[in-house]
CSV table of N, CA and C in Angstrom, one decimal:
chain,number,residue,atom,x,y,z
A,1,GLN,N,-2.2,19.5,0.1
A,1,GLN,CA,-1.8,18.1,0.4
A,1,GLN,C,-1.9,17.9,1.9
A,2,VAL,N,-2.3,16.7,2.2
A,2,VAL,CA,-2.3,16.2,3.6
A,2,VAL,C,-1.5,15.0,3.8
A,3,GLN,N,-0.7,15.0,4.8
A,3,GLN,CA,0.2,13.8,5.1
A,3,GLN,C,-0.3,13.2,6.4
A,4,LEU,N,-0.4,11.9,6.3
A,4,LEU,CA,-0.9,11.1,7.5
A,4,LEU,C,0.2,10.0,7.8
A,5,VAL,N,0.5,10.0,9.1
A,5,VAL,CA,1.5,9.0,9.6
A,5,VAL,C,1.0,8.2,10.7
A,6,GLU,N,0.9,6.9,10.5
A,6,GLU,CA,0.4,6.0,11.5
A,6,GLU,C,1.5,5.5,12.4
A,7,SER,N,1.2,5.1,13.6
A,7,SER,CA,2.1,4.4,14.5
A,7,SER,C,1.3,3.6,15.5
A,8,GLY,N,2.0,2.6,16.1
A,8,GLY,CA,1.4,1.9,17.2
A,8,GLY,C,1.1,0.4,16.8
A,9,GLY,N,1.3,0.0,15.6
A,9,GLY,CA,1.0,-1.4,15.3
A,9,GLY,C,2.0,-2.4,16.0
A,10,GLY,N,1.7,-3.6,15.9
A,10,GLY,CA,2.6,-4.6,16.5
A,10,GLY,C,1.9,-6.0,16.6
A,11,SER,N,2.5,-6.8,17.4
A,11,SER,CA,2.0,-8.2,17.6
A,11,SER,C,1.4,-8.3,19.0
A,12,VAL,N,0.3,-9.0,19.1
A,12,VAL,CA,-0.3,-9.2,20.4
A,12,VAL,C,-1.0,-10.5,20.4
A,13,GLN,N,-1.2,-11.1,21.6
A,13,GLN,CA,-2.0,-12.3,21.7
A,13,GLN,C,-3.5,-12.0,21.7
A,14,ALA,N,-4.3,-12.9,21.4
A,14,ALA,CA,-5.8,-12.7,21.4
A,14,ALA,C,-6.2,-12.3,22.8
A,15,GLY,N,-7.1,-11.3,22.8
A,15,GLY,CA,-7.6,-10.8,24.0
A,15,GLY,C,-6.8,-9.5,24.5
A,16,GLY,N,-5.7,-9.3,23.8
A,16,GLY,CA,-4.9,-8.1,24.2
A,16,GLY,C,-5.4,-6.8,23.5
A,17,SER,N,-4.6,-5.8,23.7
A,17,SER,CA,-5.0,-4.5,23.2
A,17,SER,C,-3.8,-3.8,22.5
A,18,LEU,N,-4.2,-3.0,21.6
A,18,LEU,CA,-3.2,-2.1,20.9
A,18,LEU,C,-3.8,-0.7,20.7
A,19,ARG,N,-3.0,0.2,20.6
A,19,ARG,CA,-3.4,1.6,20.3
A,19,ARG,C,-2.7,2.2,19.1
A,20,LEU,N,-3.5,2.5,18.1
A,20,LEU,CA,-2.9,3.1,16.9
A,20,LEU,C,-3.1,4.6,16.9
A,21,SER,N,-2.1,5.3,16.4
A,21,SER,CA,-2.2,6.8,16.3
A,21,SER,C,-2.0,7.2,14.9
A,22,CYS,N,-2.6,8.3,14.5
A,22,CYS,CA,-2.5,8.9,13.2
A,22,CYS,C,-2.3,10.4,13.3
A,23,ALA,N,-1.1,10.8,12.9
A,23,ALA,CA,-0.8,12.3,12.9
A,23,ALA,C,-1.0,12.9,11.6
A,24,ALA,N,-1.8,13.9,11.5
A,24,ALA,CA,-2.1,14.6,10.3
A,24,ALA,C,-1.4,15.9,10.2
A,25,SER,N,-0.9,16.2,9.0
A,25,SER,CA,-0.2,17.5,8.8
A,25,SER,C,-0.4,18.0,7.4
A,26,GLY,N,-0.1,19.2,7.2
A,26,GLY,CA,-0.3,19.8,5.8
A,26,GLY,C,-1.6,20.6,5.8
A,27,TYR,N,-2.2,20.7,4.6
A,27,TYR,CA,-3.4,21.5,4.5
A,27,TYR,C,-4.6,20.7,4.9
A,28,THR,N,-4.9,20.8,6.2
A,28,THR,CA,-6.0,20.0,6.7
A,28,THR,C,-7.3,20.8,6.9
A,29,TYR,N,-7.4,22.0,6.3
A,29,TYR,CA,-8.6,22.8,6.6
A,29,TYR,C,-9.8,22.3,5.9
A,30,ASN,N,-9.7,21.5,4.9
A,30,ASN,CA,-10.9,21.0,4.2
A,30,ASN,C,-11.2,19.6,4.7
A,31,ILE,N,-10.5,19.1,5.6
A,31,ILE,CA,-10.7,17.7,6.1
A,31,ILE,C,-11.6,17.8,7.3
A,32,ASP,N,-12.7,17.0,7.2
A,32,ASP,CA,-13.6,16.9,8.4
A,32,ASP,C,-14.0,15.5,8.6
A,33,CYS,N,-13.4,14.5,7.9
A,33,CYS,CA,-13.7,13.1,8.2
A,33,CYS,C,-12.4,12.4,8.3
A,34,MET,N,-12.3,11.6,9.4
A,34,MET,CA,-11.1,10.8,9.6
A,34,MET,C,-11.6,9.4,9.8
A,35,ALA,N,-10.8,8.4,9.3
A,35,ALA,CA,-11.3,7.0,9.4
A,35,ALA,C,-10.1,6.1,9.5
A,36,TRP,N,-10.3,4.9,10.0
A,36,TRP,CA,-9.4,3.8,10.0
A,36,TRP,C,-10.0,2.7,9.2
A,37,PHE,N,-9.1,2.2,8.3
A,37,PHE,CA,-9.5,1.0,7.5
A,37,PHE,C,-8.4,-0.1,7.8
A,38,ARG,N,-8.8,-1.3,7.4
A,38,ARG,CA,-7.8,-2.4,7.5
A,38,ARG,C,-8.0,-3.2,6.3
A,39,GLN,N,-6.9,-3.9,6.0
A,39,GLN,CA,-6.9,-4.8,4.8
A,39,GLN,C,-6.0,-6.0,5.1
A,40,ALA,N,-6.7,-7.2,5.1
A,40,ALA,CA,-6.0,-8.4,5.3
A,40,ALA,C,-5.6,-9.0,3.9
A,41,PRO,N,-4.6,-9.9,3.8
A,41,PRO,CA,-4.2,-10.4,2.5
A,41,PRO,C,-5.4,-11.1,1.8
A,42,GLY,N,-5.6,-10.8,0.6
A,42,GLY,CA,-6.7,-11.4,-0.2
A,42,GLY,C,-8.1,-10.8,0.1
A,43,LYS,N,-8.2,-9.8,0.9
A,43,LYS,CA,-9.5,-9.3,1.3
A,43,LYS,C,-9.6,-7.8,0.9
A,44,GLU,N,-10.8,-7.3,0.8
A,44,GLU,CA,-11.0,-5.9,0.5
A,44,GLU,C,-10.7,-5.0,1.7
A,45,ARG,N,-10.4,-3.8,1.4
A,45,ARG,CA,-10.2,-2.8,2.5
A,45,ARG,C,-11.5,-2.6,3.2
A,46,GLU,N,-11.4,-2.7,4.5
A,46,GLU,CA,-12.7,-2.6,5.3
A,46,GLU,C,-12.5,-1.4,6.3
A,47,GLY,N,-13.6,-0.6,6.4
A,47,GLY,CA,-13.6,0.5,7.4
A,47,GLY,C,-13.9,-0.1,8.8
A,48,VAL,N,-13.1,0.4,9.7
A,48,VAL,CA,-13.3,-0.1,11.1
A,48,VAL,C,-13.7,1.0,12.0
A,49,ALA,N,-13.5,2.3,11.6
A,49,ALA,CA,-13.9,3.4,12.4
A,49,ALA,C,-14.0,4.7,11.6
A,50,VAL,N,-15.0,5.4,11.7
A,50,VAL,CA,-15.2,6.7,10.9
A,50,VAL,C,-15.7,7.7,11.9
A,51,THR,N,-15.0,8.9,11.8
A,51,THR,CA,-15.4,10.0,12.8
A,51,THR,C,-15.3,11.3,12.1
A,52,ARG,N,-16.2,12.3,12.5
A,52,ARG,CA,-16.1,13.6,12.0
A,52,ARG,C,-15.2,14.4,12.9
A,53,THR,N,-14.4,15.3,12.4
A,53,THR,CA,-13.5,16.0,13.2
A,53,THR,C,-14.2,17.1,14.1
A,54,GLY,N,-15.4,17.4,13.7
A,54,GLY,CA,-16.2,18.4,14.4
A,54,GLY,C,-17.0,17.8,15.6
A,55,GLY,N,-16.9,16.5,15.7
A,55,GLY,CA,-17.7,15.8,16.8
A,55,GLY,C,-18.8,15.0,16.2
A,56,GLY,N,-19.6,14.4,17.1
A,56,GLY,CA,-20.6,13.5,16.6
A,56,GLY,C,-20.2,12.0,16.9
A,57,SER,N,-21.1,11.2,16.7
A,57,SER,CA,-20.9,9.8,17.0
A,57,SER,C,-20.0,9.1,15.9
A,58,ALA,N,-19.1,8.3,16.3
A,58,ALA,CA,-18.3,7.5,15.4
A,58,ALA,C,-19.1,6.4,14.8
A,59,ILE,N,-18.7,5.9,13.7
A,59,ILE,CA,-19.3,4.7,13.1
A,59,ILE,C,-18.4,3.5,13.1
A,60,TYR,N,-18.9,2.4,13.5
A,60,TYR,CA,-18.1,1.2,13.6
A,60,TYR,C,-18.9,0.0,12.9
A,61,PRO,N,-18.2,-0.9,12.3
A,61,PRO,CA,-18.9,-2.1,11.8
A,61,PRO,C,-19.2,-3.0,12.9
A,62,ILE,N,-20.1,-3.9,12.8
A,62,ILE,CA,-20.4,-4.9,13.8
A,62,ILE,C,-19.2,-5.7,14.2
A,63,SER,N,-18.3,-6.0,13.3
A,63,SER,CA,-17.2,-6.8,13.6
A,63,SER,C,-16.3,-6.2,14.7
A,64,VAL,N,-16.3,-4.9,14.9
A,64,VAL,CA,-15.4,-4.3,15.9
A,64,VAL,C,-16.2,-3.5,16.9
A,65,LYS,N,-17.4,-3.3,16.8
A,65,LYS,CA,-18.2,-2.5,17.7
A,65,LYS,C,-18.1,-3.0,19.1
A,66,GLY,N,-17.9,-2.1,20.0
A,66,GLY,CA,-17.7,-2.5,21.4
A,66,GLY,C,-16.3,-2.9,21.8
A,67,ARG,N,-15.4,-3.1,20.8
A,67,ARG,CA,-14.0,-3.4,21.1
A,67,ARG,C,-13.1,-2.3,20.6
A,68,PHE,N,-13.5,-1.6,19.6
A,68,PHE,CA,-12.6,-0.5,19.0
A,68,PHE,C,-13.2,0.8,19.4
A,69,THR,N,-12.4,1.8,19.7
A,69,THR,CA,-12.9,3.1,20.0
A,69,THR,C,-11.9,4.1,19.3
A,70,VAL,N,-12.5,5.1,18.5
A,70,VAL,CA,-11.8,6.1,17.9
A,70,VAL,C,-11.9,7.4,18.7
A,71,SER,N,-10.8,8.1,18.8
A,71,SER,CA,-10.9,9.4,19.5
A,71,SER,C,-9.9,10.4,18.7
A,72,GLN,N,-10.1,11.6,18.9
A,72,GLN,CA,-9.3,12.6,18.2
A,72,GLN,C,-8.9,13.7,19.1
A,73,ASP,N,-7.8,14.3,18.8
A,73,ASP,CA,-7.2,15.5,19.5
A,73,ASP,C,-7.0,16.5,18.4
A,74,ASN,N,-8.0,17.4,18.3
A,74,ASN,CA,-8.0,18.3,17.2
A,74,ASN,C,-6.8,19.3,17.3
A,75,ALA,N,-6.4,19.6,18.6
A,75,ALA,CA,-5.3,20.5,18.8
A,75,ALA,C,-4.0,20.0,18.3
A,76,GLU,N,-3.9,18.6,18.4
A,76,GLU,CA,-2.7,18.0,18.0
A,76,GLU,C,-2.8,17.4,16.6
A,77,SER,N,-4.0,17.5,16.0
A,77,SER,CA,-4.3,16.9,14.7
A,77,SER,C,-4.0,15.4,14.7
A,78,THR,N,-4.4,14.7,15.7
A,78,THR,CA,-4.2,13.2,15.8
A,78,THR,C,-5.5,12.5,16.0
A,79,VAL,N,-5.5,11.3,15.4
A,79,VAL,CA,-6.7,10.4,15.6
A,79,VAL,C,-6.1,9.1,16.2
A,80,THR,N,-6.8,8.6,17.2
A,80,THR,CA,-6.3,7.4,17.8
A,80,THR,C,-7.4,6.3,17.7
A,81,LEU,N,-6.9,5.1,17.5
A,81,LEU,CA,-7.8,3.9,17.5
A,81,LEU,C,-7.4,3.0,18.6
A,82,GLN,N,-8.2,2.9,19.6
A,82,GLN,CA,-7.9,2.0,20.8
A,82,GLN,C,-8.6,0.6,20.4
A,83,MET,N,-7.8,-0.4,20.4
A,83,MET,CA,-8.4,-1.7,20.0
A,83,MET,C,-8.2,-2.7,21.2
A,84,ASN,N,-9.3,-3.1,21.7
A,84,ASN,CA,-9.3,-4.0,22.9
A,84,ASN,C,-9.9,-5.4,22.5
A,85,SER,N,-9.7,-6.4,23.3
A,85,SER,CA,-10.2,-7.7,23.1
A,85,SER,C,-9.9,-8.2,21.6
A,86,LEU,N,-8.7,-8.0,21.2
A,86,LEU,CA,-8.3,-8.3,19.9
A,86,LEU,C,-8.5,-9.8,19.6
A,87,LYS,N,-8.8,-10.1,18.3
A,87,LYS,CA,-9.0,-11.5,17.9
A,87,LYS,C,-8.1,-11.7,16.7
A,88,PRO,N,-7.8,-13.0,16.4
A,88,PRO,CA,-6.9,-13.3,15.3
A,88,PRO,C,-7.4,-12.7,14.0
A,89,GLU,N,-8.7,-12.6,13.8
A,89,GLU,CA,-9.3,-12.1,12.6
A,89,GLU,C,-9.2,-10.6,12.5
A,90,ASP,N,-8.6,-9.9,13.5
A,90,ASP,CA,-8.3,-8.5,13.4
A,90,ASP,C,-6.9,-8.3,12.8
A,91,THR,N,-6.2,-9.4,12.5
A,91,THR,CA,-4.9,-9.3,11.9
A,91,THR,C,-5.0,-8.6,10.5
A,92,ALA,N,-4.3,-7.6,10.3
A,92,ALA,CA,-4.4,-6.8,9.0
A,92,ALA,C,-3.4,-5.7,9.0
A,93,MET,N,-3.3,-5.0,7.8
A,93,MET,CA,-2.6,-3.8,7.8
A,93,MET,C,-3.7,-2.7,8.0
A,94,TYR,N,-3.4,-1.8,8.9
A,94,TYR,CA,-4.3,-0.8,9.3
A,94,TYR,C,-3.9,0.6,8.7
A,95,TYR,N,-4.8,1.3,8.1
A,95,TYR,CA,-4.6,2.6,7.5
A,95,TYR,C,-5.4,3.7,8.0
A,96,CYS,N,-4.8,4.8,8.2
A,96,CYS,CA,-5.5,6.0,8.5
A,96,CYS,C,-5.9,6.7,7.2
A,97,ALA,N,-7.1,7.3,7.2
A,97,ALA,CA,-7.5,8.0,6.0
A,97,ALA,C,-8.2,9.3,6.4
A,98,ALA,N,-8.1,10.3,5.5
A,98,ALA,CA,-8.7,11.6,5.7
A,98,ALA,C,-9.5,12.1,4.5
A,99,GLY,N,-10.6,12.7,4.7
A,99,GLY,CA,-11.4,13.2,3.6
A,99,GLY,C,-12.4,14.2,4.0
A,100,SER,N,-13.3,14.5,3.1
A,100,SER,CA,-14.3,15.5,3.4
A,100,SER,C,-15.7,14.9,3.4
A,101,SER,N,-16.5,15.5,4.2
A,101,SER,CA,-17.9,14.9,4.3
A,101,SER,C,-18.7,15.4,3.1
A,102,THR,N,-19.8,14.7,2.8
A,102,THR,CA,-20.8,15.0,1.8
A,102,THR,C,-22.1,15.2,2.5
A,103,ALA,N,-22.7,16.4,2.4
A,103,ALA,CA,-23.9,16.7,3.1
A,103,ALA,C,-23.9,16.3,4.6
A,104,GLY,N,-22.7,16.6,5.2
A,104,GLY,CA,-22.5,16.4,6.6
A,104,GLY,C,-22.3,14.9,7.0
A,105,TYR,N,-22.1,14.1,6.0
A,105,TYR,CA,-21.9,12.6,6.2
A,105,TYR,C,-20.5,12.2,5.8
A,106,CYS,N,-19.9,11.4,6.7
A,106,CYS,CA,-18.6,10.8,6.5
A,106,CYS,C,-18.8,9.4,6.0
A,107,SER,N,-18.3,9.1,4.8
A,107,SER,CA,-18.5,7.8,4.2
A,107,SER,C,-17.7,6.7,4.9
A,108,THR,N,-18.2,5.5,4.8
A,108,THR,CA,-17.5,4.3,5.3
A,108,THR,C,-16.8,3.6,4.1
A,109,ARG,N,-16.9,4.2,2.9
A,109,ARG,CA,-16.2,3.6,1.7
A,109,ARG,C,-14.8,4.1,1.6
A,110,ALA,N,-13.9,3.2,1.3
A,110,ALA,CA,-12.5,3.6,1.1
A,110,ALA,C,-12.3,4.6,0.0
A,111,GLY,N,-13.1,4.4,-1.1
A,111,GLY,CA,-13.0,5.2,-2.3
A,111,GLY,C,-13.3,6.7,-2.0
A,112,ALA,N,-14.0,7.0,-0.9
A,112,ALA,CA,-14.4,8.3,-0.6
A,112,ALA,C,-13.3,9.1,0.1
A,113,TYR,N,-12.2,8.5,0.4
A,113,TYR,CA,-11.1,9.2,1.1
A,113,TYR,C,-9.9,9.5,0.2
A,114,LYS,N,-9.5,10.7,0.2
A,114,LYS,CA,-8.5,11.2,-0.7
A,114,LYS,C,-7.1,10.9,-0.2
A,115,TYR,N,-6.9,11.0,1.1
A,115,TYR,CA,-5.5,10.9,1.7
A,115,TYR,C,-5.4,9.7,2.6
A,116,TRP,N,-4.2,9.1,2.5
A,116,TRP,CA,-4.0,7.8,3.2
A,116,TRP,C,-2.6,7.8,3.8
A,117,GLY,N,-2.5,7.1,4.9
A,117,GLY,CA,-1.2,6.9,5.5
A,117,GLY,C,-0.6,5.7,4.9
A,118,GLN,N,0.6,5.4,5.4
A,118,GLN,CA,1.4,4.3,4.8
A,118,GLN,C,1.0,2.9,5.4
A,119,GLY,N,0.2,2.9,6.4
A,119,GLY,CA,-0.2,1.7,7.1
A,119,GLY,C,0.7,1.2,8.2
A,120,THR,N,0.1,0.5,9.1
A,120,THR,CA,0.8,-0.1,10.2
A,120,THR,C,0.2,-1.5,10.4
A,121,GLN,N,1.1,-2.5,10.6
A,121,GLN,CA,0.7,-3.9,10.7
A,121,GLN,C,0.2,-4.2,12.1
A,122,VAL,N,-0.9,-4.9,12.2
A,122,VAL,CA,-1.4,-5.5,13.4
A,122,VAL,C,-1.5,-7.0,13.2
A,123,ALA,N,-0.9,-7.7,14.1
A,123,ALA,CA,-0.9,-9.2,14.1
A,123,ALA,C,-1.4,-9.7,15.4
A,124,VAL,N,-2.5,-10.5,15.4
A,124,VAL,CA,-3.0,-11.1,16.6
A,124,VAL,C,-2.9,-12.6,16.5
A,125,SER,N,-2.2,-13.2,17.5
A,125,SER,CA,-2.1,-14.6,17.5
A,125,SER,C,-3.0,-15.3,18.5
A,126,SER,N,-3.4,-16.5,18.2
A,126,SER,CA,-4.3,-17.2,19.0
A,126,SER,C,-3.6,-17.9,20.2
């Protein structure tokens, strides 16, 4: 089992920044993909950052590319999402997810991730 605990959500005005953290614990030896997803009311869960724990380029959708940056501290088993230039449309519940790669590839689909955190709310006002 893997436990994920997010922190760092909150409210900010448009143009501001927030930093989300995800601490992983438990049996993480089979985990090599970490991701951040978000879900706004009435919308599907959307991946906003996917990264392999062993390194390599992260994947971002066009909606956040250039504004969001994912980083990881393997020694501390934490993954951080730095969110800059926030927009009202970034308002959502943000979730950390952990899973395993397939053929060296980390999926951007929520269904590919086995472990999830409880979520942290991000609200961006105009």
